[in-house]
């Protein structure tokens, strides 16, 4: 009898502890007036992605009375994915390649997989742009071997893009190049001073940074059809992308490259009704958002479910897409 009583007390204590943790979690993710917190890390506060996130969260706060959304600065896509995986954020944006790697626990996400990642919307294509000085003799990706090249900060989304592309071209990173682990801002200055041979950037076109760099005896590097097909065969998220001639003042020919789609994502445990409202509000207001956020121009729900690296769509978002016959 005594043992039974002790056992019952122990069970009661465990239940109370579990309930306390749940209450703490609920308090952490809701405001005092009961609104659901939506934290959205993006990129550095000076970047365009931060401004886009700020516009989206502001719109959500205006259109959805049950949530309190806030934009946050971050180191970019890789950190965004880890924050959502760890429960430090609820919604974010990253390139589809990083989302795929996070979902499957590969490459830089090895040992830190997030099989609970779910897509809210595929957004715009983010093209890779490879820039080289005219004197570098870099005219195709294979020419980067042995050159002094800026490959972004180690562990960043852009670094991962550089590594993926160069290794497909049989160039080991960093063994086969003289690597500079710097962001494009610093790399652009070095290109203009001719202290490096080339650099890599992921940015919408036209990019003011690229435009400024190309004005100083530099050029965009074209990726061949064969190389792009190799990339697409190995990695399901790549899309062939053409930068039309004349996009930049000194660009006299079309430039072929690869692009990956930016993806808005969350975890599957974000309630269906919340994700439904987020998705619905986004698409019903995207045209207005695009007046100040040029990257959101010409987006459609029909395209939002394509080229997302075969990642699963959140049930709440899926409900909206089915309602409007986008799927």
Coordinates of C-alpha atoms in Angstrom, one line a residue:
X1 CA 0.0 0.0 0.0
X2 CA 2.8 2.3 1.0
X3 CA 4.7 1.5 -2.3
X4 CA 1.5 2.2 -4.3
X5 CA 1.1 5.6 -2.6
X6 CA 4.8 6.5 -3.3
X7 CA 4.3 5.4 -6.9
X8 CA 1.2 7.6 -7.3
X9 CA 3.0 10.6 -5.8
X10 CA 5.9 10.1 -8.2
X11 CA 3.6 10.0 -11.1
X12 CA 1.8 13.1 -10.0
X13 CA 5.1 14.9 -9.6
X14 CA 6.2 13.9 -13.2
X15 CA 2.8 15.1 -14.6
X16 CA 3.3 18.5 -12.8
X17 CA 6.8 18.8 -14.2
X18 CA 5.7 18.0 -17.7
X19 CA 2.8 20.5 -17.4
X20 CA 5.2 23.1 -16.2
X21 CA 7.5 22.6 -19.1
X22 CA 4.5 22.8 -21.5
X23 CA 3.3 26.0 -19.8
X24 CA 6.8 27.5 -20.0
X25 CA 6.9 26.6 -23.8
X26 CA 3.5 28.1 -24.3
X27 CA 4.5 31.3 -22.5
X28 CA 7.7 31.5 -24.5
X29 CA 5.8 31.3 -27.8
X30 CA 2.8 33.5 -27.0
X31 CA 2.4 37.2 -25.9
X32 CA 0.7 38.2 -22.6
X33 CA -2.5 38.8 -24.6
X34 CA -2.4 35.3 -26.1
X35 CA -1.0 36.1 -29.6
X36 CA 1.2 33.5 -31.2
X37 CA 4.8 34.7 -31.6
X38 CA 6.3 34.3 -35.1
X39 CA 10.0 35.1 -35.0
X40 CA 11.5 35.4 -38.5
X41 CA 15.4 35.5 -38.8
X42 CA 16.6 36.7 -42.2
X43 CA 20.1 38.1 -42.8
X44 CA 22.1 41.1 -41.7
X45 CA 20.1 44.2 -41.0
X46 CA 21.6 46.0 -43.9
X47 CA 20.7 43.3 -46.4
X48 CA 17.7 43.2 -48.8
X49 CA 16.4 39.9 -47.2
X50 CA 16.1 41.6 -43.8
X51 CA 14.0 44.4 -45.5
X52 CA 11.8 41.7 -47.2
X53 CA 11.3 39.9 -43.9
X54 CA 10.4 43.2 -42.2
X55 CA 7.8 44.0 -44.8
X56 CA 6.3 40.5 -44.6
X57 CA 6.1 40.4 -40.8
X58 CA 4.6 43.9 -40.7
X59 CA 1.9 42.8 -43.2
X60 CA 1.2 39.7 -41.1
X61 CA 0.7 41.8 -38.0
X62 CA -1.8 44.0 -39.8
X63 CA -3.7 41.2 -41.5
X64 CA -3.7 38.4 -38.8
X65 CA -5.0 39.5 -35.4
X66 CA -3.9 36.2 -33.7
X67 CA -0.2 36.5 -34.2
X68 CA 2.7 38.8 -33.3
X69 CA 5.4 38.5 -35.9
X70 CA 8.9 40.0 -35.7
X71 CA 11.9 40.1 -38.1
X72 CA 15.3 39.3 -36.7
X73 CA 18.8 39.8 -38.1
X74 CA 21.0 36.7 -38.6
X75 CA 24.0 35.4 -40.4
X76 CA 21.8 34.1 -43.2
X77 CA 20.2 30.9 -44.5
X78 CA 22.3 28.3 -42.6
X79 CA 21.7 30.0 -39.2
X80 CA 18.1 30.5 -40.1
X81 CA 17.6 26.8 -40.7
X82 CA 19.4 25.9 -37.4
X83 CA 17.3 28.4 -35.5
X84 CA 14.0 27.0 -36.8
X85 CA 15.3 23.4 -36.1
X86 CA 16.2 24.4 -32.6
X87 CA 12.9 26.1 -31.9
X88 CA 14.5 29.6 -31.6
X89 CA 12.4 30.8 -34.6
X90 CA 9.2 29.8 -36.2
X91 CA 9.4 30.9 -39.8
X92 CA 12.4 31.9 -42.0
X93 CA 13.8 32.0 -45.5
X94 CA 16.7 30.2 -47.1
X95 CA 17.8 28.9 -50.4
X96 CA 16.3 25.5 -51.4
X97 CA 19.7 23.8 -51.5
X98 CA 20.3 24.5 -47.8
X99 CA 16.8 23.5 -47.0
X100 CA 17.3 20.2 -48.7
X101 CA 20.6 19.6 -46.8
X102 CA 19.0 20.5 -43.5
X103 CA 16.0 18.2 -44.1
X104 CA 18.3 15.3 -45.0
X105 CA 21.1 16.1 -42.6
X106 CA 23.8 16.3 -45.3
X107 CA 26.9 18.5 -46.0
X108 CA 27.0 21.3 -43.5
X109 CA 24.0 20.0 -41.6
X110 CA 25.5 16.5 -41.1
X111 CA 24.5 15.4 -37.6
X112 CA 21.9 18.1 -37.3
X113 CA 19.1 17.0 -39.7
X114 CA 15.6 18.5 -39.5
X115 CA 13.1 16.0 -41.0
X116 CA 10.3 18.2 -39.6
X117 CA 11.1 21.1 -42.0
X118 CA 8.1 22.1 -44.1
X119 CA 7.7 24.6 -47.0
X120 CA 5.3 27.5 -46.8
X121 CA 6.2 29.0 -50.2
X122 CA 8.8 28.9 -52.9
X123 CA 9.7 32.5 -53.6
X124 CA 12.1 33.9 -56.2
X125 CA 15.1 32.4 -58.0
X126 CA 18.5 33.5 -56.6
X127 CA 21.2 33.1 -59.3
X128 CA 24.8 32.4 -58.8
X129 CA 27.0 35.1 -60.4
X130 CA 30.7 34.4 -61.0
X131 CA 32.9 37.4 -61.6
X132 CA 36.5 37.4 -62.8
X133 CA 39.0 40.1 -63.7
X134 CA 39.7 40.3 -67.4
X135 CA 43.4 39.6 -66.8
X136 CA 42.7 36.5 -64.8
X137 CA 42.0 34.4 -67.9
X138 CA 39.0 32.8 -66.1
X139 CA 36.4 32.2 -68.9
X140 CA 34.8 29.0 -67.7
X141 CA 34.4 27.5 -64.2
X142 CA 37.3 25.0 -64.8
X143 CA 39.6 28.0 -65.2
X144 CA 39.2 28.9 -61.5
X145 CA 41.6 26.1 -60.5
X146 CA 44.8 27.6 -59.1
X147 CA 43.4 31.1 -59.0
X148 CA 43.1 33.6 -56.2
X149 CA 39.4 33.5 -55.6
X150 CA 36.9 34.8 -53.0
X151 CA 34.6 32.0 -51.8
X152 CA 32.7 33.8 -49.0
X153 CA 32.8 33.0 -45.3
X154 CA 33.2 29.3 -44.4
X155 CA 29.9 27.7 -43.5
X156 CA 27.8 30.3 -45.3
X157 CA 25.2 29.6 -48.0
X158 CA 27.4 31.2 -50.6
X159 CA 30.5 29.2 -49.5
X160 CA 28.4 26.0 -49.9
X161 CA 27.4 27.1 -53.4
X162 CA 31.0 27.7 -54.4
X163 CA 32.1 24.4 -52.9
X164 CA 29.3 22.4 -54.7
X165 CA 30.0 24.0 -58.1
X166 CA 33.8 23.8 -58.0
X167 CA 33.9 20.2 -56.8
X168 CA 31.6 19.3 -59.6
X169 CA 34.2 20.9 -61.9
X170 CA 36.8 18.7 -60.2
X171 CA 38.3 21.6 -58.2
X172 CA 38.9 20.7 -54.6
X173 CA 38.1 23.4 -52.1
X174 CA 40.4 24.9 -50.7
X175 CA 43.2 22.7 -51.9
X176 CA 43.1 23.6 -55.6
X177 CA 42.6 27.4 -55.2
X178 CA 44.1 30.3 -53.3
X179 CA 41.0 30.9 -51.2
X180 CA 39.8 34.2 -49.6
X181 CA 37.1 33.6 -47.0
X182 CA 35.5 37.0 -47.3
X183 CA 32.0 38.4 -48.1
X184 CA 31.3 40.0 -51.5
X185 CA 31.6 43.6 -50.2
X186 CA 35.2 43.0 -49.4
X187 CA 35.8 40.9 -52.5
X188 CA 34.3 43.6 -54.7
X189 CA 36.9 46.0 -53.5
X190 CA 39.7 43.5 -54.0
X191 CA 38.4 42.8 -57.6
X192 CA 38.5 46.5 -58.4
X193 CA 42.0 46.7 -57.0
X194 CA 43.0 43.6 -59.0
X195 CA 44.3 41.9 -55.8
X196 CA 42.2 38.7 -56.5
X197 CA 41.2 37.0 -59.7
X198 CA 37.6 36.4 -59.0
X199 CA 34.7 36.1 -56.6
X200 CA 31.3 34.5 -56.2
X201 CA 28.0 36.1 -55.3
X202 CA 24.4 35.0 -55.0
X203 CA 22.1 37.9 -55.7
X204 CA 19.1 39.0 -57.8
X205 CA 19.9 40.7 -61.1
X206 CA 20.8 43.3 -61.7
X207 CA 22.9 43.6 -58.6
X208 CA 24.4 47.1 -57.8
X209 CA 27.5 45.4 -56.3
X210 CA 28.1 43.3 -59.4
X211 CA 27.4 46.3 -61.7
X212 CA 30.0 48.4 -59.9
X213 CA 32.5 45.5 -60.0
X214 CA 32.0 44.9 -63.7
X215 CA 32.8 48.5 -64.5
X216 CA 36.4 47.8 -63.5
X217 CA 37.7 45.5 -66.2
X218 CA 35.9 42.4 -64.9
X219 CA 33.3 40.1 -66.5
X220 CA 30.7 37.5 -65.7
X221 CA 31.7 33.8 -66.2
X222 CA 29.4 31.7 -68.3
X223 CA 28.5 28.2 -67.2
X224 CA 28.2 25.7 -70.1
X225 CA 25.1 23.7 -70.8
X226 CA 27.0 20.5 -70.0
X227 CA 28.1 21.7 -66.7
X228 CA 24.6 22.9 -65.7
X229 CA 23.2 19.5 -66.6
X230 CA 25.8 17.9 -64.4
X231 CA 24.8 20.1 -61.5
X232 CA 21.1 19.3 -62.0
X233 CA 21.8 15.6 -62.2
X234 CA 23.7 15.6 -58.9
X235 CA 21.5 18.2 -57.1
X236 CA 17.7 18.4 -57.6
X237 CA 17.3 22.0 -56.6
X238 CA 19.2 23.7 -59.4
X239 CA 17.5 25.6 -62.2
X240 CA 19.2 26.8 -65.4
X241 CA 19.1 30.6 -65.4
X242 CA 20.0 33.2 -68.1
X243 CA 21.2 36.7 -67.3
X244 CA 20.2 38.5 -70.6
X245 CA 22.8 40.5 -72.4
X246 CA 22.6 44.2 -71.4
X247 CA 21.5 43.4 -67.9
X248 CA 24.8 45.1 -66.9
X249 CA 26.2 48.0 -68.9
X250 CA 29.3 46.1 -70.0
X251 CA 27.6 42.7 -70.6
X252 CA 27.5 42.0 -74.3
X253 CA 26.2 38.4 -74.3
X254 CA 23.7 36.3 -72.5
X255 CA 25.3 34.6 -69.5
X256 CA 24.1 31.1 -68.4
X257 CA 24.3 30.2 -64.8
X258 CA 22.5 28.2 -62.1
X259 CA 19.9 29.5 -59.7
X260 CA 18.2 28.1 -56.6
X261 CA 14.8 29.1 -55.3
X262 CA 14.5 31.0 -52.0
X263 CA 12.1 29.1 -49.8
X264 CA 9.9 30.3 -46.9
X265 CA 9.8 27.5 -44.4
X266 CA 8.8 26.4 -40.9
X267 CA 8.6 23.3 -38.8
X268 CA 5.7 20.9 -39.1
X269 CA 4.6 21.5 -35.5
X270 CA 3.6 25.1 -36.3
X271 CA -0.2 24.7 -36.2
X272 CA -2.0 24.1 -39.5
X273 CA -4.4 27.0 -38.9
X274 CA -1.5 29.4 -38.2
X275 CA 0.4 28.4 -41.4
X276 CA -2.8 28.6 -43.4
X277 CA -3.3 32.2 -42.3
X278 CA 0.3 33.1 -42.9
X279 CA 0.2 31.6 -46.4
X280 CA -3.2 33.1 -47.3
X281 CA -2.2 36.6 -46.1
X282 CA 1.2 36.4 -48.0
X283 CA -0.4 35.6 -51.3
X284 CA -3.3 38.0 -50.9
X285 CA -0.9 40.8 -50.3
X286 CA 2.2 39.9 -52.3
X287 CA 1.4 42.4 -55.1
X288 CA 1.3 45.2 -52.5
X289 CA 4.5 44.0 -50.9
X290 CA 6.3 43.9 -54.3
X291 CA 5.9 47.7 -54.6
X292 CA 8.7 48.1 -52.1
X293 CA 10.3 44.7 -52.2
X294 CA 11.3 44.1 -55.8
X295 CA 12.4 40.5 -55.2
X296 CA 8.7 39.6 -54.7
X297 CA 7.6 40.9 -58.1
X298 CA 5.7 38.5 -60.4
X299 CA 5.5 35.7 -57.8
X300 CA 2.5 33.3 -58.2
X301 CA 1.2 30.5 -55.9
X302 CA 1.4 28.2 -58.9
X303 CA 5.1 28.6 -59.2
X304 CA 5.5 28.6 -55.4
X305 CA 5.1 24.8 -55.3
X306 CA 7.7 24.2 -58.0
X307 CA 11.5 23.8 -57.9
X308 CA 11.5 23.4 -54.1
X309 CA 13.9 20.4 -54.1
X310 CA 11.1 17.9 -53.5
X311 CA 10.7 19.2 -50.0
X312 CA 7.3 18.6 -48.2
X313 CA 4.8 21.4 -48.0
X314 CA 3.3 22.2 -44.6
X315 CA -0.3 20.9 -44.3
X316 CA -1.6 24.4 -43.5
X317 CA 0.0 25.8 -46.7
X318 CA -1.2 22.9 -48.7
X319 CA -4.8 23.6 -47.6
X320 CA -4.5 27.1 -49.1
X321 CA -2.8 25.9 -52.3
X322 CA -5.6 23.3 -52.9
X323 CA -8.3 25.9 -52.2
X324 CA -7.0 28.1 -55.0
X325 CA -6.2 25.2 -57.3
X326 CA -2.5 25.9 -57.3
X327 CA -1.9 22.2 -56.7

